[in-house]
């Protein structure tokens, strides 16, 4: 099958994991009813909570997590590939994982991915984020085989690290993903250009479901969930920050065509860096 329908789910996750899972499930059902056979939810589908103490009071190890069980059952019920962009999963008393899950139509877990790049930044508007204080970074990139295509898993801040997506494309990935909870400030500046750049430079589809709006913990996210084609066209967008879903039909032949027209992956070469310029002053 060279074509299939993909959907992005946009959410405004809050502090109640049960309510968040229910909200996601409702939108997933709507997207599946509209014809989607692959559905993606955003980063932190199960919980957005700034307070570290409150976060750890609400999350569980993967084997005990109610969201993992619920989404597995939902994928099976609907007969879809369900990509839960990420959930907060306890890995120890002191650390959690920002972990994405991809469930098959029979409910089995096809792949999991722990976010590699931690969002440790101080923004010009005074916002300060230290993701590494709570979450342990992943160590491995993930490419998973679907019947339609190979799919590379990423999460949010990963989108700013082109080497991750180039490595996935080099391994054969035709679909790249970056489900996110982008801050409004960085989203307004960079969201669209980053998504389109990763698509264009790799000749791949990019699918990124997003959080949007003002959340219960006070943060504000950008929304604008996107599906981008290999030539850089935006195929689907939720053009606001409200919850909802959007669909697009992906024609996988466009990947081969884009890579034929601009064979950047095939033309890539290893190189060294030679540093030249003004010499430093000799020590006195």
Short mmCIF file of N, CA and C in Angstrom, two decimals, residues 159-236:
data_model
loop_
_atom_site.label_atom_id
_atom_site.label_comp_id
_atom_site.label_asym_id
_atom_site.label_seq_id
_atom_site.Cartn_x
_atom_site.Cartn_y
_atom_site.Cartn_z
N UNK A 159 13.63 17.98 17.40
CA UNK A 159 13.49 18.54 16.06
C UNK A 159 14.61 19.53 15.75
N UNK A 160 15.27 20.07 16.78
CA UNK A 160 16.36 21.03 16.58
C UNK A 160 17.70 20.34 16.36
N UNK A 161 17.72 19.03 16.28
CA UNK A 161 18.97 18.29 16.11
C UNK A 161 18.89 17.49 14.82
N UNK A 162 19.27 18.11 13.70
CA UNK A 162 19.10 17.48 12.39
C UNK A 162 19.80 16.14 12.25
N UNK A 163 20.90 15.94 12.97
CA UNK A 163 21.65 14.69 12.83
C UNK A 163 20.81 13.48 13.21
N UNK A 164 19.91 13.65 14.19
CA UNK A 164 19.06 12.53 14.60
C UNK A 164 18.17 12.09 13.44
N UNK A 165 17.54 13.04 12.78
CA UNK A 165 16.61 12.71 11.71
C UNK A 165 17.35 12.28 10.44
N UNK A 166 18.54 12.82 10.19
CA UNK A 166 19.32 12.37 9.06
C UNK A 166 19.76 10.92 9.26
N UNK A 167 20.12 10.58 10.50
CA UNK A 167 20.50 9.19 10.79
C UNK A 167 19.31 8.26 10.57
N UNK A 168 18.13 8.67 10.97
CA UNK A 168 16.94 7.84 10.75
C UNK A 168 16.64 7.71 9.26
N UNK A 169 16.72 8.82 8.53
CA UNK A 169 16.49 8.76 7.09
C UNK A 169 17.55 7.89 6.41
N UNK A 170 18.80 7.99 6.87
CA UNK A 170 19.85 7.15 6.32
C UNK A 170 19.61 5.68 6.58
N UNK A 171 18.88 5.38 7.65
CA UNK A 171 18.53 4.00 7.98
C UNK A 171 17.26 3.56 7.26
N UNK A 172 16.71 4.43 6.41
CA UNK A 172 15.56 4.06 5.59
C UNK A 172 14.25 4.69 5.98
N UNK A 173 14.20 5.49 7.05
CA UNK A 173 12.94 6.08 7.49
C UNK A 173 12.36 7.00 6.42
N UNK A 174 11.09 6.78 6.11
CA UNK A 174 10.37 7.62 5.14
C UNK A 174 9.42 8.59 5.83
N UNK A 175 9.12 8.31 7.09
CA UNK A 175 8.29 9.19 7.92
C UNK A 175 9.08 9.53 9.17
N UNK A 176 9.18 10.81 9.48
CA UNK A 176 9.85 11.28 10.69
C UNK A 176 8.80 11.92 11.59
N UNK A 177 9.01 11.87 12.89
CA UNK A 177 7.99 12.36 13.81
C UNK A 177 8.62 13.18 14.93
N UNK A 178 7.88 14.20 15.36
CA UNK A 178 8.34 15.03 16.48
C UNK A 178 7.15 15.56 17.27
N UNK A 179 6.34 14.67 17.84
CA UNK A 179 5.23 15.13 18.69
C UNK A 179 5.77 16.03 19.80
N UNK A 180 5.04 17.10 20.12
CA UNK A 180 5.66 18.17 20.90
C UNK A 180 4.73 18.84 21.88
N UNK A 181 5.37 19.57 22.79
CA UNK A 181 4.72 20.56 23.65
C UNK A 181 5.58 21.82 23.56
N UNK A 182 5.68 22.38 22.36
CA UNK A 182 6.50 23.56 22.11
C UNK A 182 5.96 24.76 22.87
N UNK A 183 6.84 25.53 23.50
CA UNK A 183 6.39 26.75 24.14
C UNK A 183 5.85 27.72 23.09
N UNK A 184 4.94 28.58 23.50
CA UNK A 184 4.38 29.53 22.53
C UNK A 184 5.48 30.41 21.94
N UNK A 185 6.39 30.88 22.77
CA UNK A 185 7.43 31.79 22.28
C UNK A 185 8.29 31.13 21.20
N UNK A 186 8.78 29.93 21.47
CA UNK A 186 9.64 29.27 20.49
C UNK A 186 8.83 28.76 19.31
N UNK A 187 7.58 28.38 19.55
CA UNK A 187 6.74 27.92 18.45
C UNK A 187 6.46 29.00 17.44
N UNK A 188 6.11 30.20 17.93
CA UNK A 188 5.84 31.30 17.01
C UNK A 188 7.05 31.62 16.15
N UNK A 189 8.24 31.44 16.70
CA UNK A 189 9.45 31.78 15.96
C UNK A 189 9.92 30.67 15.02
N UNK A 190 9.81 29.41 15.46
CA UNK A 190 10.56 28.35 14.78
C UNK A 190 9.78 27.11 14.38
N UNK A 191 8.58 26.90 14.90
CA UNK A 191 7.89 25.61 14.72
C UNK A 191 7.77 25.20 13.26
N UNK A 192 7.19 26.05 12.43
CA UNK A 192 6.93 25.67 11.05
C UNK A 192 8.23 25.45 10.26
N UNK A 193 9.17 26.35 10.45
CA UNK A 193 10.40 26.23 9.66
C UNK A 193 11.19 24.98 10.04
N UNK A 194 11.20 24.61 11.31
CA UNK A 194 11.91 23.40 11.73
C UNK A 194 11.26 22.15 11.14
N UNK A 195 9.92 22.08 11.19
CA UNK A 195 9.23 20.91 10.65
C UNK A 195 9.48 20.78 9.15
N UNK A 196 9.36 21.88 8.43
CA UNK A 196 9.55 21.85 6.97
C UNK A 196 11.01 21.56 6.61
N UNK A 197 11.93 22.11 7.40
CA UNK A 197 13.35 21.85 7.11
C UNK A 197 13.70 20.38 7.25
N UNK A 198 13.22 19.74 8.33
CA UNK A 198 13.52 18.31 8.51
C UNK A 198 12.91 17.49 7.36
N UNK A 199 11.72 17.88 6.88
CA UNK A 199 11.11 17.17 5.76
C UNK A 199 11.92 17.36 4.49
N UNK A 200 12.27 18.59 4.17
CA UNK A 200 12.96 18.89 2.92
C UNK A 200 14.34 18.26 2.88
N UNK A 201 15.12 18.42 3.95
CA UNK A 201 16.50 17.95 3.89
C UNK A 201 16.59 16.43 3.87
N UNK A 202 15.55 15.74 4.33
CA UNK A 202 15.56 14.27 4.34
C UNK A 202 14.65 13.64 3.30
N UNK A 203 13.89 14.46 2.55
CA UNK A 203 12.95 13.92 1.59
C UNK A 203 11.98 12.97 2.25
N UNK A 204 11.42 13.38 3.39
CA UNK A 204 10.57 12.50 4.19
C UNK A 204 9.33 13.26 4.65
N UNK A 205 8.26 12.50 4.95
CA UNK A 205 7.13 13.10 5.62
C UNK A 205 7.52 13.39 7.08
N UNK A 206 7.00 14.48 7.62
CA UNK A 206 7.18 14.79 9.04
C UNK A 206 5.80 14.97 9.65
N UNK A 207 5.53 14.21 10.72
CA UNK A 207 4.24 14.25 11.41
C UNK A 207 4.49 14.67 12.85
N UNK A 208 3.85 15.76 13.26
CA UNK A 208 4.10 16.28 14.61
C UNK A 208 2.81 16.79 15.24
N UNK A 209 2.24 15.97 16.12
CA UNK A 209 1.10 16.40 16.92
C UNK A 209 1.60 17.29 18.06
N UNK A 210 0.77 18.22 18.50
CA UNK A 210 1.25 19.22 19.47
C UNK A 210 0.25 19.49 20.57
N UNK A 211 0.78 19.93 21.70
CA UNK A 211 -0.02 20.53 22.76
C UNK A 211 -0.30 21.99 22.39
N UNK A 212 -1.44 22.52 22.86
CA UNK A 212 -1.75 23.90 22.55
C UNK A 212 -2.55 24.60 23.63
N UNK A 213 -2.25 25.89 23.85
CA UNK A 213 -3.04 26.72 24.75
C UNK A 213 -2.42 26.87 26.12
N UNK A 214 -3.18 27.45 27.04
CA UNK A 214 -2.71 27.65 28.41
C UNK A 214 -3.15 26.45 29.26
N UNK A 215 -2.18 25.82 29.90
CA UNK A 215 -2.41 24.59 30.65
C UNK A 215 -2.64 24.88 32.13
N UNK A 216 -3.14 23.88 32.84
CA UNK A 216 -3.46 24.04 34.25
C UNK A 216 -2.23 24.39 35.08
N UNK A 217 -1.04 23.94 34.67
CA UNK A 217 0.16 24.23 35.46
C UNK A 217 0.76 25.59 35.12
N UNK A 218 0.11 26.35 34.23
CA UNK A 218 0.52 27.71 33.93
C UNK A 218 1.30 27.89 32.65
N UNK A 219 1.82 26.81 32.10
CA UNK A 219 2.60 26.96 30.87
C UNK A 219 1.66 27.20 29.68
N UNK A 220 2.23 27.72 28.60
CA UNK A 220 1.46 27.99 27.39
C UNK A 220 2.19 27.38 26.21
N UNK A 221 1.48 26.56 25.44
CA UNK A 221 2.09 25.88 24.30
C UNK A 221 1.46 26.35 22.99
N UNK A 222 2.17 26.09 21.89
CA UNK A 222 1.89 26.76 20.62
C UNK A 222 0.80 26.09 19.79
N UNK A 223 0.60 24.80 19.90
CA UNK A 223 -0.35 24.12 19.03
C UNK A 223 0.18 23.99 17.61
N UNK A 224 -0.70 24.17 16.61
CA UNK A 224 -0.34 24.10 15.19
C UNK A 224 0.26 22.74 14.81
N UNK A 225 -0.43 21.66 15.20
CA UNK A 225 -0.02 20.32 14.80
C UNK A 225 0.09 20.26 13.28
N UNK A 226 1.11 19.55 12.78
CA UNK A 226 1.44 19.58 11.35
C UNK A 226 1.68 18.19 10.77
N UNK A 227 1.35 18.06 9.49
CA UNK A 227 1.83 16.96 8.65
C UNK A 227 2.44 17.61 7.41
N UNK A 228 3.72 17.34 7.19
CA UNK A 228 4.48 17.98 6.11
C UNK A 228 4.94 16.93 5.11
N UNK A 229 4.86 17.25 3.82
CA UNK A 229 5.27 16.34 2.75
C UNK A 229 6.78 16.42 2.50
N UNK A 230 7.34 15.44 1.78
CA UNK A 230 8.79 15.41 1.55
C UNK A 230 9.33 16.61 0.78
N UNK A 231 8.51 17.30 0.02
CA UNK A 231 8.98 18.47 -0.71
C UNK A 231 8.77 19.76 0.09
N UNK A 232 8.23 19.61 1.30
CA UNK A 232 8.09 20.75 2.19
C UNK A 232 6.69 21.34 2.27
N UNK A 233 5.73 20.82 1.49
CA UNK A 233 4.38 21.36 1.56
C UNK A 233 3.70 20.93 2.87
N UNK A 234 2.93 21.82 3.45
CA UNK A 234 2.12 21.49 4.62
C UNK A 234 0.84 20.82 4.12
N UNK A 235 0.68 19.54 4.43
CA UNK A 235 -0.49 18.78 3.99
C UNK A 235 -1.67 18.97 4.92
N UNK A 236 -1.40 19.14 6.19
CA UNK A 236 -2.47 19.33 7.18
C UNK A 236 -1.93 20.13 8.34
#
